[in-house]
């Protein structure tokens, strides 16, 4: 019986899991979160809140923390970029210093290059009805760019209080002919805010549009605690001034994330000439009921084209099409720099083809080789 306590202790040690023993640290499970901002080589990551009924996070503060993280060297070696909106895994959290390291970027559901952001559910395209005045060509360009992303988007017209009801009706009817149903809104009178909040709830939304249309002011109205810097419209140019310098995600009080982005007045169109027509609702509607004679029709001057006509944005389409053709030709010339012929233009602008001359390669003799040659000459002279 004297040996019973020892055998009991041995039996208890063999059957008790090590993780339940006192003073035994459990292995830290990887944390997941969303990248809210990227500045230099640092990433601000908001950790996920655990869902009710799931095991708790490894640390009691994990459901409330925002960590300043670096990127693992392994991700840098494989060329893995970390973007705002990325879902990431974080290792080795330093809770006291609020630091961590991103070890993995989870697969993206969507990706935008400008602004650089990942996993966006929708785009909120904002234009002002006045100050600055709404330009149809600029609006058309932004709409085509938004269509080309393949991400759902909504068109919001701000500063509703600065124009009359008749002007609003004219713009609504005009945009309906384009194929869009705009949402009118005013920050000062709070008109349209209820409809806007219902669009933003529980979704990741990126706000885009020209400078000065009120993007930062809208975010301040939706999230008053932020107090983002806003700028006045230039009186000389009639355009807005840039106030947002980088992409950043903000959490909405009602749920969801909102991304503020730098404003730009001319988005770059990167689609091919063949794709462009599909980004105009007017052409899509025409091609749903009728078919052009040629399958590769660019809708310029081809016979029996059902798209070519007197619809308002046809001139915009032709300008964007020429831009797409020029871009495609420039890319083709860059991709074939070693062709045996080249195009050369004279002073009158006339082009002609010439054979491309082979480049001569010169190799400078090293100083060591020169010294050896001098030494050999000296020895031969003796």
GROMACS .gro file of C-alpha atoms in nm:
model
  382
    1UNK     CA    1   0.000   0.000   0.000
    2UNK     CA    2   0.296   0.228   0.052
    3UNK     CA    3   0.352   0.238  -0.319
    4UNK     CA    4  -0.011   0.317  -0.410
    5UNK     CA    5   0.020   0.696  -0.419
    6UNK     CA    6   0.313   0.674  -0.659
    7UNK     CA    7   0.135   0.431  -0.890
    8UNK     CA    8  -0.179   0.647  -0.878
    9UNK     CA    9   0.026   0.952  -0.967
   10UNK     CA   10   0.187   0.767  -1.254
   11UNK     CA   11  -0.153   0.649  -1.378
   12UNK     CA   12  -0.290   1.006  -1.357
   13UNK     CA   13   0.008   1.142  -1.550
   14UNK     CA   14  -0.032   0.886  -1.825
   15UNK     CA   15  -0.406   0.951  -1.875
   16UNK     CA   16  -0.418   1.330  -1.830
   17UNK     CA   17  -0.363   1.537  -2.148
   18UNK     CA   18  -0.059   1.757  -2.128
   19UNK     CA   19  -0.259   2.061  -2.234
   20UNK     CA   20  -0.473   2.036  -1.917
   21UNK     CA   21  -0.180   2.027  -1.678
   22UNK     CA   22  -0.117   2.343  -1.478
   23UNK     CA   23   0.151   2.585  -1.595
   24UNK     CA   24   0.147   2.424  -1.940
   25UNK     CA   25   0.122   2.671  -2.231
   26UNK     CA   26  -0.103   2.564  -2.514
   27UNK     CA   27   0.024   2.616  -2.870
   28UNK     CA   28  -0.096   2.946  -3.010
   29UNK     CA   29  -0.347   2.903  -3.293
   30UNK     CA   30  -0.301   3.131  -3.596
   31UNK     CA   31  -0.511   3.446  -3.593
   32UNK     CA   32  -0.704   3.575  -3.892
   33UNK     CA   33  -0.795   3.932  -3.974
   34UNK     CA   34  -0.847   4.199  -4.239
   35UNK     CA   35  -0.586   4.450  -4.356
   36UNK     CA   36  -0.729   4.797  -4.292
   37UNK     CA   37  -0.438   5.011  -4.415
   38UNK     CA   38  -0.096   4.979  -4.577
   39UNK     CA   39   0.176   5.234  -4.506
   40UNK     CA   40   0.536   5.177  -4.615
   41UNK     CA   41   0.621   4.821  -4.503
   42UNK     CA   42   0.363   4.804  -4.224
   43UNK     CA   43   0.009   4.671  -4.229
   44UNK     CA   44  -0.270   4.754  -3.984
   45UNK     CA   45  -0.472   4.436  -3.933
   46UNK     CA   46  -0.805   4.414  -3.752
   47UNK     CA   47  -0.843   4.071  -3.597
   48UNK     CA   48  -1.164   3.877  -3.639
   49UNK     CA   49  -1.431   3.874  -3.370
   50UNK     CA   50  -1.504   3.509  -3.274
   51UNK     CA   51  -1.847   3.382  -3.375
   52UNK     CA   52  -2.077   3.281  -3.091
   53UNK     CA   53  -2.044   2.910  -3.023
   54UNK     CA   54  -1.690   2.878  -3.157
   55UNK     CA   55  -1.378   2.831  -2.944
   56UNK     CA   56  -1.237   3.157  -2.805
   57UNK     CA   57  -0.934   3.329  -2.950
   58UNK     CA   58  -0.594   3.236  -2.798
   59UNK     CA   59  -0.581   3.571  -2.620
   60UNK     CA   60  -0.869   3.751  -2.444
   61UNK     CA   61  -0.790   4.073  -2.631
   62UNK     CA   62  -0.786   3.909  -2.974
   63UNK     CA   63  -1.149   3.991  -3.051
   64UNK     CA   64  -1.086   4.362  -2.997
   65UNK     CA   65  -0.731   4.413  -3.116
   66UNK     CA   66  -0.582   4.590  -3.414
   67UNK     CA   67  -0.221   4.493  -3.467
   68UNK     CA   68   0.056   4.669  -3.658
   69UNK     CA   69   0.212   4.392  -3.863
   70UNK     CA   70   0.508   4.329  -4.086
   71UNK     CA   71   0.525   4.082  -4.375
   72UNK     CA   72   0.715   3.756  -4.348
   73UNK     CA   73   1.029   3.742  -4.562
   74UNK     CA   74   0.892   3.428  -4.728
   75UNK     CA   75   0.599   3.627  -4.872
   76UNK     CA   76   0.838   3.888  -5.005
   77UNK     CA   77   1.054   3.623  -5.174
   78UNK     CA   78   0.759   3.471  -5.359
   79UNK     CA   79   0.634   3.818  -5.460
   80UNK     CA   80   0.312   3.799  -5.258
   81UNK     CA   81   0.167   4.149  -5.232
   82UNK     CA   82  -0.044   4.242  -4.929
   83UNK     CA   83  -0.329   4.478  -5.016
   84UNK     CA   84  -0.590   4.667  -4.819
   85UNK     CA   85  -0.887   4.435  -4.775
   86UNK     CA   86  -0.678   4.119  -4.779
   87UNK     CA   87  -0.775   3.837  -4.543
   88UNK     CA   88  -0.454   3.730  -4.371
   89UNK     CA   89  -0.314   3.501  -4.103
   90UNK     CA   90  -0.111   3.661  -3.826
   91UNK     CA   91   0.156   3.487  -3.617
   92UNK     CA   92   0.352   3.569  -3.302
   93UNK     CA   93   0.126   3.848  -3.174
   94UNK     CA   94   0.290   4.081  -2.924
   95UNK     CA   95  -0.013   4.192  -2.724
   96UNK     CA   96   0.178   4.443  -2.515
   97UNK     CA   97   0.331   4.616  -2.817
   98UNK     CA   98   0.031   4.547  -3.043
   99UNK     CA   99   0.257   4.398  -3.310
  100UNK     CA  100   0.244   4.088  -3.526
  101UNK     CA  101   0.363   3.927  -3.849
  102UNK     CA  102   0.156   3.835  -4.155
  103UNK     CA  103   0.240   3.475  -4.249
  104UNK     CA  104  -0.020   3.405  -4.518
  105UNK     CA  105  -0.256   3.588  -4.753
  106UNK     CA  106  -0.583   3.399  -4.796
  107UNK     CA  107  -0.737   3.362  -5.146
  108UNK     CA  108  -0.900   3.679  -5.277
  109UNK     CA  109  -1.260   3.696  -5.396
  110UNK     CA  110  -1.197   4.013  -5.598
  111UNK     CA  111  -0.915   4.256  -5.667
  112UNK     CA  112  -0.888   4.613  -5.792
  113UNK     CA  113  -0.564   4.765  -5.918
  114UNK     CA  114  -0.671   5.128  -5.891
  115UNK     CA  115  -0.743   5.183  -5.613
  116UNK     CA  116  -0.540   4.882  -5.489
  117UNK     CA  117  -0.785   4.688  -5.272
  118UNK     CA  118  -0.896   4.326  -5.239
  119UNK     CA  119  -1.217   4.139  -5.153
  120UNK     CA  120  -1.450   4.427  -5.240
  121UNK     CA  121  -1.820   4.336  -5.259
  122UNK     CA  122  -1.935   4.653  -5.433
  123UNK     CA  123  -1.828   4.994  -5.562
  124UNK     CA  124  -2.002   5.318  -5.466
  125UNK     CA  125  -1.939   5.560  -5.751
  126UNK     CA  126  -1.994   5.918  -5.632
  127UNK     CA  127  -2.038   6.224  -5.850
  128UNK     CA  128  -2.153   6.572  -5.749
  129UNK     CA  129  -2.445   6.743  -5.918
  130UNK     CA  130  -2.274   7.079  -5.861
  131UNK     CA  131  -1.945   7.220  -5.726
  132UNK     CA  132  -1.793   7.069  -5.935
  133UNK     CA  133  -2.047   7.043  -6.215
  134UNK     CA  134  -2.136   6.699  -6.340
  135UNK     CA  135  -1.956   6.630  -6.671
  136UNK     CA  136  -2.121   6.359  -6.888
  137UNK     CA  137  -1.793   6.253  -7.055
  138UNK     CA  138  -1.612   6.212  -6.724
  139UNK     CA  139  -1.908   6.027  -6.573
  140UNK     CA  140  -1.924   5.798  -6.877
  141UNK     CA  141  -1.555   5.716  -6.840
  142UNK     CA  142  -1.595   5.623  -6.473
  143UNK     CA  143  -1.900   5.409  -6.553
  144UNK     CA  144  -1.710   5.214  -6.819
  145UNK     CA  145  -1.422   5.162  -6.576
  146UNK     CA  146  -1.661   5.036  -6.308
  147UNK     CA  147  -1.832   4.804  -6.558
  148UNK     CA  148  -1.495   4.657  -6.660
  149UNK     CA  149  -1.413   4.544  -6.302
  150UNK     CA  150  -1.696   4.290  -6.298
  151UNK     CA  151  -1.790   4.406  -5.946
  152UNK     CA  152  -2.141   4.529  -5.863
  153UNK     CA  153  -2.160   4.906  -5.828
  154UNK     CA  154  -2.407   5.183  -5.745
  155UNK     CA  155  -2.411   5.537  -5.882
  156UNK     CA  156  -2.464   5.806  -5.618
  157UNK     CA  157  -2.515   6.174  -5.705
  158UNK     CA  158  -2.423   6.398  -5.411
  159UNK     CA  159  -2.493   6.763  -5.328
  160UNK     CA  160  -2.859   6.723  -5.413
  161UNK     CA  161  -2.942   7.039  -5.219
  162UNK     CA  162  -2.743   7.256  -5.465
  163UNK     CA  163  -2.963   7.190  -5.770
  164UNK     CA  164  -3.333   7.232  -5.839
  165UNK     CA  165  -3.588   6.952  -5.855
  166UNK     CA  166  -3.615   7.004  -6.231
  167UNK     CA  167  -3.241   6.946  -6.278
  168UNK     CA  168  -3.258   6.632  -6.068
  169UNK     CA  169  -3.543   6.499  -6.282
  170UNK     CA  170  -3.349   6.575  -6.600
  171UNK     CA  171  -3.043   6.387  -6.477
  172UNK     CA  172  -3.253   6.094  -6.355
  173UNK     CA  173  -3.425   6.058  -6.693
  174UNK     CA  174  -3.097   6.100  -6.878
  175UNK     CA  175  -2.914   5.835  -6.676
  176UNK     CA  176  -3.205   5.594  -6.711
  177UNK     CA  177  -3.156   5.618  -7.087
  178UNK     CA  178  -2.792   5.526  -7.026
  179UNK     CA  179  -2.910   5.222  -6.830
  180UNK     CA  180  -2.853   5.336  -6.470
  181UNK     CA  181  -3.073   5.420  -6.172
  182UNK     CA  182  -2.890   5.685  -5.965
  183UNK     CA  183  -2.927   5.747  -5.593
  184UNK     CA  184  -2.958   6.118  -5.507
  185UNK     CA  185  -2.811   6.230  -5.176
  186UNK     CA  186  -2.726   6.537  -4.971
  187UNK     CA  187  -2.494   6.538  -4.672
  188UNK     CA  188  -2.625   6.868  -4.536
  189UNK     CA  189  -2.994   6.773  -4.550
  190UNK     CA  190  -2.934   6.397  -4.491
  191UNK     CA  191  -3.153   6.316  -4.792
  192UNK     CA  192  -3.099   5.966  -4.927
  193UNK     CA  193  -2.899   5.849  -4.623
  194UNK     CA  194  -3.141   5.573  -4.522
  195UNK     CA  195  -3.126   5.417  -4.868
  196UNK     CA  196  -2.748   5.453  -4.872
  197UNK     CA  197  -2.702   5.284  -4.533
  198UNK     CA  198  -2.910   4.988  -4.646
  199UNK     CA  199  -2.673   4.945  -4.943
  200UNK     CA  200  -2.362   4.952  -4.722
  201UNK     CA  201  -2.469   4.723  -4.436
  202UNK     CA  202  -2.254   4.411  -4.387
  203UNK     CA  203  -2.059   4.463  -4.709
  204UNK     CA  204  -1.711   4.584  -4.803
  205UNK     CA  205  -1.762   4.890  -5.020
  206UNK     CA  206  -1.502   5.101  -5.197
  207UNK     CA  207  -1.590   5.464  -5.265
  208UNK     CA  208  -1.463   5.601  -5.594
  209UNK     CA  209  -1.506   5.917  -5.795
  210UNK     CA  210  -1.341   6.245  -5.893
  211UNK     CA  211  -1.183   6.480  -5.642
  212UNK     CA  212  -1.408   6.723  -5.461
  213UNK     CA  213  -1.737   6.533  -5.494
  214UNK     CA  214  -1.763   6.476  -5.117
  215UNK     CA  215  -1.625   6.124  -5.058
  216UNK     CA  216  -1.448   6.211  -4.733
  217UNK     CA  217  -1.742   6.427  -4.620
  218UNK     CA  218  -1.975   6.132  -4.678
  219UNK     CA  219  -1.756   5.902  -4.466
  220UNK     CA  220  -1.749   6.165  -4.190
  221UNK     CA  221  -2.129   6.173  -4.197
  222UNK     CA  222  -2.155   5.794  -4.183
  223UNK     CA  223  -1.880   5.754  -3.920
  224UNK     CA  224  -1.869   6.083  -3.721
  225UNK     CA  225  -1.582   5.969  -3.496
  226UNK     CA  226  -1.333   5.969  -3.787
  227UNK     CA  227  -1.329   6.342  -3.873
  228UNK     CA  228  -1.142   6.296  -4.202
  229UNK     CA  229  -0.979   6.598  -4.364
  230UNK     CA  230  -1.186   6.751  -4.643
  231UNK     CA  231  -1.099   7.016  -4.903
  232UNK     CA  232  -1.286   7.286  -5.091
  233UNK     CA  233  -1.336   7.288  -5.466
  234UNK     CA  234  -1.089   7.503  -5.660
  235UNK     CA  235  -1.266   7.818  -5.778
  236UNK     CA  236  -1.033   7.865  -6.075
  237UNK     CA  237  -1.048   7.513  -6.220
  238UNK     CA  238  -1.387   7.408  -6.088
  239UNK     CA  239  -1.239   7.080  -5.969
  240UNK     CA  240  -1.185   6.926  -5.631
  241UNK     CA  241  -0.854   6.910  -5.447
  242UNK     CA  242  -0.705   6.580  -5.336
  243UNK     CA  243  -0.744   6.522  -4.963
  244UNK     CA  244  -0.721   6.141  -4.937
  245UNK     CA  245  -0.366   6.016  -4.998
  246UNK     CA  246  -0.398   5.641  -4.950
  247UNK     CA  247  -0.657   5.363  -4.935
  248UNK     CA  248  -0.795   5.282  -4.591
  249UNK     CA  249  -1.085   5.075  -4.458
  250UNK     CA  250  -1.319   5.211  -4.190
  251UNK     CA  251  -1.576   5.014  -3.991
  252UNK     CA  252  -1.936   5.133  -4.017
  253UNK     CA  253  -2.139   5.156  -3.693
  254UNK     CA  254  -2.416   4.947  -3.851
  255UNK     CA  255  -2.174   4.682  -3.979
  256UNK     CA  256  -1.960   4.657  -4.289
  257UNK     CA  257  -1.640   4.821  -4.407
  258UNK     CA  258  -1.603   5.136  -4.613
  259UNK     CA  259  -1.290   5.220  -4.813
  260UNK     CA  260  -1.192   5.580  -4.883
  261UNK     CA  261  -0.972   5.620  -5.190
  262UNK     CA  262  -0.774   5.904  -5.350
  263UNK     CA  263  -0.976   6.091  -5.608
  264UNK     CA  264  -0.867   6.106  -5.973
  265UNK     CA  265  -1.033   6.278  -6.265
  266UNK     CA  266  -0.943   6.046  -6.554
  267UNK     CA  267  -0.943   5.671  -6.482
  268UNK     CA  268  -0.734   5.462  -6.720
  269UNK     CA  269  -0.931   5.228  -6.944
  270UNK     CA  270  -0.747   4.899  -6.992
  271UNK     CA  271  -1.007   4.696  -7.181
  272UNK     CA  272  -0.955   4.563  -7.533
  273UNK     CA  273  -1.143   4.707  -7.835
  274UNK     CA  274  -1.352   4.389  -7.854
  275UNK     CA  275  -1.458   4.413  -7.487
  276UNK     CA  276  -1.554   4.780  -7.484
  277UNK     CA  277  -1.906   4.746  -7.627
  278UNK     CA  278  -2.010   4.510  -7.347
  279UNK     CA  279  -1.945   4.784  -7.090
  280UNK     CA  280  -2.222   5.007  -7.230
  281UNK     CA  281  -2.576   4.906  -7.123
  282UNK     CA  282  -2.709   5.069  -7.440
  283UNK     CA  283  -2.510   4.831  -7.663
  284UNK     CA  284  -2.590   4.530  -7.448
  285UNK     CA  285  -2.960   4.603  -7.484
  286UNK     CA  286  -2.932   4.634  -7.863
  287UNK     CA  287  -2.730   4.313  -7.897
  288UNK     CA  288  -2.982   4.119  -7.685
  289UNK     CA  289  -3.254   4.168  -7.947
  290UNK     CA  290  -3.052   4.185  -8.270
  291UNK     CA  291  -2.715   4.060  -8.397
  292UNK     CA  292  -2.455   4.241  -8.605
  293UNK     CA  293  -2.364   4.091  -8.943
  294UNK     CA  294  -2.002   4.027  -8.835
  295UNK     CA  295  -1.908   3.849  -8.513
  296UNK     CA  296  -1.602   4.073  -8.465
  297UNK     CA  297  -1.792   4.395  -8.531
  298UNK     CA  298  -1.642   4.701  -8.356
  299UNK     CA  299  -1.956   4.906  -8.431
  300UNK     CA  300  -1.780   5.181  -8.626
  301UNK     CA  301  -1.879   5.166  -8.992
  302UNK     CA  302  -1.940   4.796  -9.053
  303UNK     CA  303  -2.247   4.714  -9.268
  304UNK     CA  304  -2.565   4.601  -9.091
  305UNK     CA  305  -2.436   4.705  -8.748
  306UNK     CA  306  -2.718   4.721  -8.492
  307UNK     CA  307  -2.522   4.926  -8.238
  308UNK     CA  308  -2.420   5.222  -8.450
  309UNK     CA  309  -2.684   5.492  -8.414
  310UNK     CA  310  -2.791   5.818  -8.255
  311UNK     CA  311  -2.780   5.715  -7.889
  312UNK     CA  312  -2.623   5.984  -7.666
  313UNK     CA  313  -2.305   5.806  -7.558
  314UNK     CA  314  -2.210   5.675  -7.902
  315UNK     CA  315  -1.953   5.955  -7.938
  316UNK     CA  316  -1.804   5.852  -7.602
  317UNK     CA  317  -1.787   5.494  -7.726
  318UNK     CA  318  -1.598   5.598  -8.040
  319UNK     CA  319  -1.343   5.798  -7.839
  320UNK     CA  320  -1.288   5.517  -7.590
  321UNK     CA  321  -1.261   5.269  -7.877
  322UNK     CA  322  -0.987   5.469  -8.048
  323UNK     CA  323  -0.804   5.490  -7.716
  324UNK     CA  324  -0.831   5.112  -7.673
  325UNK     CA  325  -0.701   5.053  -8.028
  326UNK     CA  326  -0.404   5.287  -7.973
  327UNK     CA  327  -0.322   5.117  -7.645
  328UNK     CA  328  -0.338   4.772  -7.801
  329UNK     CA  329  -0.104   4.878  -8.083
  330UNK     CA  330   0.142   5.029  -7.833
  331UNK     CA  331   0.145   4.709  -7.631
  332UNK     CA  332   0.204   4.506  -7.946
  333UNK     CA  333   0.502   4.720  -8.043
  334UNK     CA  334   0.650   4.684  -7.695
  335UNK     CA  335   0.602   4.308  -7.704
  336UNK     CA  336   0.795   4.268  -8.033
  337UNK     CA  337   1.109   4.487  -7.999
  338UNK     CA  338   1.326   4.244  -8.199
  339UNK     CA  339   1.133   4.258  -8.528
  340UNK     CA  340   1.346   4.269  -8.839
  341UNK     CA  341   1.167   4.585  -8.962
  342UNK     CA  342   1.078   4.911  -8.794
  343UNK     CA  343   0.845   5.201  -8.871
  344UNK     CA  344   1.004   5.541  -8.925
  345UNK     CA  345   0.825   5.874  -8.985
  346UNK     CA  346   0.966   6.168  -9.179
  347UNK     CA  347   0.910   6.537  -9.106
  348UNK     CA  348   0.586   6.539  -9.307
  349UNK     CA  349   0.442   6.265  -9.084
  350UNK     CA  350   0.460   5.998  -9.354
  351UNK     CA  351   0.553   5.651  -9.230
  352UNK     CA  352   0.776   5.400  -9.404
  353UNK     CA  353   0.925   5.065  -9.313
  354UNK     CA  354   1.301   5.016  -9.282
  355UNK     CA  355   1.512   4.712  -9.192
  356UNK     CA  356   1.622   4.713  -8.832
  357UNK     CA  357   2.002   4.727  -8.799
  358UNK     CA  358   2.172   4.479  -8.576
  359UNK     CA  359   2.312   4.631  -8.261
  360UNK     CA  360   2.692   4.617  -8.230
  361UNK     CA  361   2.821   4.482  -7.907
  362UNK     CA  362   3.136   4.632  -7.760
  363UNK     CA  363   3.323   4.481  -7.471
  364UNK     CA  364   3.577   4.682  -7.282
  365UNK     CA  365   3.907   4.505  -7.216
  366UNK     CA  366   3.967   4.467  -6.845
  367UNK     CA  367   4.265   4.629  -6.676
  368UNK     CA  368   4.397   4.289  -6.572
  369UNK     CA  369   4.404   4.172  -6.935
  370UNK     CA  370   4.581   4.492  -7.041
  371UNK     CA  371   4.851   4.441  -6.777
  372UNK     CA  372   4.900   4.080  -6.887
  373UNK     CA  373   4.938   4.191  -7.248
  374UNK     CA  374   5.197   4.454  -7.153
  375UNK     CA  375   5.386   4.202  -6.943
  376UNK     CA  376   5.392   3.958  -7.235
  377UNK     CA  377   5.524   4.228  -7.470
  378UNK     CA  378   5.795   4.316  -7.221
  379UNK     CA  379   5.900   3.951  -7.192
  380UNK     CA  380   5.904   3.908  -7.573
  381UNK     CA  381   6.121   4.217  -7.608
  382UNK     CA  382   6.381   4.073  -7.374
   0.00000   0.00000   0.00000
